[in-house]
Amino acid sequence: MMSEGEEHGSLLEKINDKIHEFKKGSSSSSSSDSDDDKKHHHKSKSKKKRLFGRTNPLHHVLGGGKAADLVLWRDKQTSGSILAGVTVIWLLFEGIGYHLLTFFCHSLIVFLTVCFVWANAASFINRGPPKFPDAILSEVQCLKIAHILRKEINEAFLTLRHVASGKDLKTYLMTVAGLWFVSIIGSCFSFLTLSYTIFLMAYTLPMLYEKYEDEVDVVGEKALIELKKQYAVLDHKLLSKIPMLAEKKQH
């Protein structure tokens, strides 16, 4: 016969076992629910329509290498240093009025002086002299650069020939409008300031776009829809009445 205290203890143990089983079941069900929610959120995010029909991540679109890491500010210290250096150079030329040839000569003077002092003081400070490569650009690299330049220049001439041939009025009008817009911007800024502004936009906008990707995609999609509507109105009222474009649409 079991005593009353032993029966009371065994009853408490059974109750504790039931409580632990209930807690384990509820925690496993909640974790599975949270995993399902995460998977559903990931799927809905991947299925979300991106600007210009983009399916790959922005880092992959930009090439996925070190250049993409710099533009997307993966290493904030390196990217910030490059931006600060370019800004200082822009301020030297635009703000102080430094000339390119003077800047080039002064930079060479500083570089040669540092290397000369280092080479002569290396024996006193127990450090090796500066090492310089035999050839910075190899023959293979020069041939690759020349091949790329040749290809780009030929494509540019083919595009200009196509625009000037008189066969595509739409492309001609778009080209003239684009050049006219660029000429207006060029008259408001110097070439150096315009180049710095383009660099600043190309260096910071991808990082900001990646940070606010969802919001920008929604606004960009609405803007593209509105542009298509305006172009349809322009095409109906003006472009369709031009004989050359009307004949192309009929064919």
Short mmCIF file of C-alpha atoms in Angstrom, two decimals:
data_model
loop_
_atom_site.label_atom_id
_atom_site.label_comp_id
_atom_site.label_asym_id
_atom_site.label_seq_id
_atom_site.Cartn_x
_atom_site.Cartn_y
_atom_site.Cartn_z
CA MET A 1 0.00 0.00 0.00
CA MET A 2 1.31 3.45 -1.01
CA SER A 3 1.17 6.19 1.56
CA GLU A 4 -0.92 9.31 1.07
CA GLY A 5 2.21 11.48 0.60
CA GLU A 6 3.58 9.23 -2.17
CA GLU A 7 0.24 9.31 -4.01
CA HIS A 8 0.16 13.13 -3.72
CA GLY A 9 3.73 13.34 -5.10
CA SER A 10 3.04 11.07 -8.06
CA LEU A 11 -0.07 13.12 -8.89
CA LEU A 12 2.00 16.33 -8.93
CA GLU A 13 4.58 14.71 -11.21
CA LYS A 14 1.88 13.72 -13.69
CA ILE A 15 0.47 17.25 -13.66
CA ASN A 16 3.95 18.72 -14.29
CA ASP A 17 4.54 16.28 -17.18
CA LYS A 18 1.25 17.33 -18.78
CA ILE A 19 2.16 21.04 -18.42
CA HIS A 20 5.60 20.47 -20.05
CA GLU A 21 4.02 18.55 -22.92
CA PHE A 22 1.52 21.34 -23.49
CA LYS A 23 4.28 23.99 -23.48
CA LYS A 24 6.38 22.03 -25.98
CA GLY A 25 3.43 21.58 -28.31
CA SER A 26 2.47 25.25 -28.19
CA SER A 27 6.08 26.43 -28.73
CA SER A 28 6.58 24.08 -31.69
CA SER A 29 3.30 25.17 -33.26
CA SER A 30 4.14 28.85 -32.77
CA SER A 31 7.64 28.37 -34.25
CA SER A 32 6.17 26.55 -37.24
CA ASP A 33 3.64 29.36 -37.67
CA SER A 34 6.42 31.96 -37.54
CA ASP A 35 8.45 29.98 -40.09
CA ASP A 36 5.41 29.82 -42.36
CA ASP A 37 4.92 33.57 -41.98
CA LYS A 38 8.57 34.20 -42.87
CA LYS A 39 8.35 31.95 -45.92
CA HIS A 40 5.12 33.62 -47.00
CA HIS A 41 6.69 37.09 -46.53
CA HIS A 42 9.78 36.05 -48.51
CA LYS A 43 7.66 34.64 -51.34
CA SER A 44 5.47 37.73 -51.48
CA LYS A 45 8.56 39.95 -51.51
CA SER A 46 10.19 37.94 -54.30
CA LYS A 47 6.99 38.03 -56.34
CA LYS A 48 6.66 41.80 -55.94
CA LYS A 49 6.90 43.64 -59.24
CA ARG A 50 10.14 45.61 -59.55
CA LEU A 51 10.92 48.69 -61.62
CA PHE A 52 11.65 48.03 -65.33
CA GLY A 53 10.74 44.35 -64.81
CA ARG A 54 13.90 43.64 -62.79
CA THR A 55 14.04 40.13 -61.30
CA ASN A 56 17.61 39.94 -59.95
CA PRO A 57 18.87 41.81 -56.85
CA LEU A 58 20.38 45.25 -57.43
CA HIS A 59 23.86 44.04 -56.47
CA HIS A 60 23.67 41.40 -59.22
CA VAL A 61 22.40 43.95 -61.76
CA LEU A 62 25.39 46.22 -61.03
CA GLY A 63 27.84 43.41 -61.75
CA GLY A 64 28.17 41.81 -58.33
CA GLY A 65 31.88 42.67 -57.94
CA LYS A 66 33.92 45.20 -56.01
CA ALA A 67 32.49 48.07 -58.03
CA ALA A 68 28.96 47.08 -56.99
CA ASP A 69 30.12 46.87 -53.35
CA LEU A 70 31.49 50.42 -53.58
CA VAL A 71 28.39 51.88 -55.25
CA LEU A 72 26.06 50.17 -52.77
CA TRP A 73 28.27 51.24 -49.84
CA ARG A 74 28.91 47.73 -48.50
CA ASP A 75 32.17 49.11 -47.04
CA LYS A 76 31.15 52.55 -45.79
CA GLN A 77 34.71 53.61 -44.94
CA THR A 78 36.11 52.89 -48.42
CA SER A 79 33.11 54.35 -50.25
CA GLY A 80 33.14 57.44 -48.04
CA SER A 81 36.88 57.93 -48.62
CA ILE A 82 36.41 57.82 -52.41
CA LEU A 83 33.54 60.30 -52.24
CA ALA A 84 35.56 62.62 -49.99
CA GLY A 85 38.58 62.44 -52.34
CA VAL A 86 36.52 63.26 -55.42
CA THR A 87 34.81 66.11 -53.54
CA VAL A 88 38.18 67.57 -52.51
CA ILE A 89 39.42 67.44 -56.12
CA TRP A 90 36.22 69.14 -57.32
CA LEU A 91 36.61 71.88 -54.69
CA LEU A 92 40.25 72.42 -55.71
CA PHE A 93 39.34 73.00 -59.35
CA GLU A 94 35.94 74.66 -59.02
CA GLY A 95 36.15 76.49 -55.70
CA ILE A 96 39.80 77.55 -55.46
CA GLY A 97 40.40 77.75 -59.20
CA TYR A 98 43.20 75.18 -59.38
CA HIS A 99 44.31 74.35 -62.94
CA LEU A 100 44.61 70.80 -64.22
CA LEU A 101 48.22 71.06 -65.39
CA THR A 102 49.28 72.72 -62.11
CA PHE A 103 47.50 70.03 -60.09
CA PHE A 104 49.14 67.28 -62.14
CA CYS A 105 52.64 68.76 -61.72
CA HIS A 106 52.22 69.39 -57.98
CA SER A 107 50.94 65.82 -57.46
CA LEU A 108 53.96 64.42 -59.29
CA ILE A 109 56.31 66.62 -57.22
CA VAL A 110 54.80 65.34 -53.95
CA PHE A 111 54.87 61.71 -55.13
CA LEU A 112 58.48 61.87 -56.36
CA THR A 113 59.66 63.67 -53.21
CA VAL A 114 58.06 61.12 -50.89
CA CYS A 115 59.53 58.21 -52.86
CA PHE A 116 62.99 59.85 -53.03
CA VAL A 117 63.09 60.52 -49.27
CA TRP A 118 61.76 57.06 -48.49
CA ALA A 119 64.36 55.35 -50.70
CA ASN A 120 67.23 57.26 -49.05
CA ALA A 121 65.93 56.95 -45.47
CA ALA A 122 65.02 53.25 -45.73
CA SER A 123 68.39 52.10 -44.40
CA PHE A 124 68.10 54.36 -41.33
CA ILE A 125 64.57 53.30 -40.35
CA ASN A 126 65.16 49.59 -41.06
CA ARG A 127 62.54 49.42 -43.78
CA GLY A 128 62.78 48.35 -47.41
CA PRO A 129 62.79 50.90 -50.23
CA PRO A 130 59.61 51.50 -52.23
CA LYS A 131 58.87 48.85 -54.85
CA PHE A 132 57.62 49.90 -58.27
CA PRO A 133 56.12 47.53 -60.85
CA ASP A 134 58.01 47.01 -64.08
CA ALA A 135 54.89 47.64 -66.19
CA ILE A 136 51.60 49.02 -64.89
CA LEU A 137 49.66 48.14 -68.03
CA SER A 138 50.49 44.91 -69.77
CA GLU A 139 50.16 44.36 -73.51
CA VAL A 140 47.09 42.17 -72.99
CA GLN A 141 45.33 44.87 -70.95
CA CYS A 142 46.09 47.52 -73.57
CA LEU A 143 44.71 45.29 -76.33
CA LYS A 144 41.52 44.69 -74.29
CA ILE A 145 41.05 48.42 -73.71
CA ALA A 146 41.63 49.16 -77.40
CA HIS A 147 39.13 46.45 -78.40
CA ILE A 148 36.46 47.86 -76.06
CA LEU A 149 37.04 51.43 -77.28
CA ARG A 150 36.87 50.32 -80.90
CA LYS A 151 33.59 48.51 -80.32
CA GLU A 152 31.97 51.45 -78.49
CA ILE A 153 33.13 54.01 -81.09
CA ASN A 154 31.81 51.87 -83.96
CA GLU A 155 28.44 51.44 -82.23
CA ALA A 156 28.24 55.20 -81.66
CA PHE A 157 28.91 55.91 -85.34
CA LEU A 158 26.31 53.32 -86.39
CA THR A 159 23.74 54.97 -84.13
CA LEU A 160 24.52 58.43 -85.53
CA ARG A 161 24.30 57.11 -89.09
CA HIS A 162 20.92 55.52 -88.34
CA VAL A 163 19.58 58.78 -86.86
CA ALA A 164 20.89 60.91 -89.75
CA SER A 165 19.67 58.52 -92.47
CA GLY A 166 16.15 59.99 -92.37
CA LYS A 167 14.47 56.59 -92.09
CA ASP A 168 13.29 56.88 -88.47
CA LEU A 169 11.69 60.22 -87.62
CA LYS A 170 10.78 59.15 -84.09
CA THR A 171 14.39 58.33 -83.19
CA TYR A 172 15.56 61.57 -84.79
CA LEU A 173 13.10 63.68 -82.76
CA MET A 174 14.00 61.89 -79.52
CA THR A 175 17.74 62.36 -80.20
CA VAL A 176 17.35 66.07 -80.99
CA ALA A 177 15.19 66.60 -77.87
CA GLY A 178 17.76 64.79 -75.71
CA LEU A 179 20.68 66.80 -77.10
CA TRP A 180 18.74 70.02 -76.66
CA PHE A 181 18.00 69.14 -73.02
CA VAL A 182 21.67 68.30 -72.36
CA SER A 183 22.74 71.60 -73.98
CA ILE A 184 20.44 73.53 -71.62
CA ILE A 185 21.91 71.75 -68.59
CA GLY A 186 25.45 72.31 -69.92
CA SER A 187 24.83 76.04 -70.20
CA CYS A 188 23.87 76.22 -66.51
CA PHE A 189 26.91 74.37 -65.12
CA SER A 190 30.57 74.01 -65.97
CA PHE A 191 31.79 70.71 -67.37
CA LEU A 192 33.59 69.86 -64.13
CA THR A 193 30.55 70.58 -61.96
CA LEU A 194 28.32 68.61 -64.31
CA SER A 195 30.73 65.66 -64.21
CA TYR A 196 30.88 65.82 -60.40
CA THR A 197 27.06 65.95 -60.19
CA ILE A 198 26.73 62.89 -62.44
CA PHE A 199 29.33 61.04 -60.34
CA LEU A 200 27.55 62.01 -57.12
CA MET A 201 24.21 60.76 -58.43
CA ALA A 202 25.68 57.51 -59.78
CA TYR A 203 27.54 56.95 -56.50
CA THR A 204 24.69 57.61 -54.05
CA LEU A 205 21.37 56.93 -55.81
CA PRO A 206 21.82 53.12 -56.08
CA MET A 207 22.47 52.93 -52.34
CA LEU A 208 19.39 55.04 -51.56
CA TYR A 209 17.30 53.03 -54.02
CA GLU A 210 18.33 49.76 -52.36
CA LYS A 211 17.41 51.22 -48.96
CA TYR A 212 13.95 52.45 -50.05
CA GLU A 213 13.41 49.92 -52.84
CA ASP A 214 9.73 49.12 -52.21
CA GLU A 215 8.62 52.76 -51.99
CA VAL A 216 10.60 53.82 -55.08
CA ASP A 217 9.24 50.91 -57.13
CA VAL A 218 5.65 51.91 -56.37
CA VAL A 219 6.24 55.56 -57.29
CA GLY A 220 8.29 54.62 -60.37
CA GLU A 221 5.61 52.24 -61.64
CA LYS A 222 2.98 54.98 -61.35
CA ALA A 223 5.28 57.44 -63.14
CA LEU A 224 5.89 54.97 -66.01
CA ILE A 225 2.15 54.39 -66.42
CA GLU A 226 1.56 58.15 -66.55
CA LEU A 227 4.36 58.61 -69.11
CA LYS A 228 2.84 55.90 -71.31
CA LYS A 229 -0.52 57.66 -71.15
CA GLN A 230 1.01 61.01 -72.11
CA TYR A 231 2.94 59.42 -74.97
CA ALA A 232 -0.26 57.76 -76.23
CA VAL A 233 -1.97 61.18 -76.24
CA LEU A 234 1.00 62.74 -78.06
CA ASP A 235 1.04 59.89 -80.57
CA HIS A 236 -2.68 60.24 -81.25
CA LYS A 237 -2.67 64.04 -81.61
CA LEU A 238 0.66 64.72 -83.29
CA LEU A 239 2.86 61.77 -84.31
CA SER A 240 0.10 59.82 -86.07
CA LYS A 241 -0.54 62.82 -88.32
CA ILE A 242 3.06 62.86 -89.63
CA PRO A 243 3.03 61.06 -93.02
CA MET A 244 6.28 59.12 -92.49
CA LEU A 245 5.19 57.67 -89.15
CA ALA A 246 1.67 56.99 -90.37
CA GLU A 247 3.00 54.90 -93.28
CA LYS A 248 5.21 52.86 -90.93
CA LYS A 249 2.24 52.06 -88.67
CA GLN A 250 0.20 50.90 -91.64
CA HIS A 251 2.97 48.54 -92.73
#
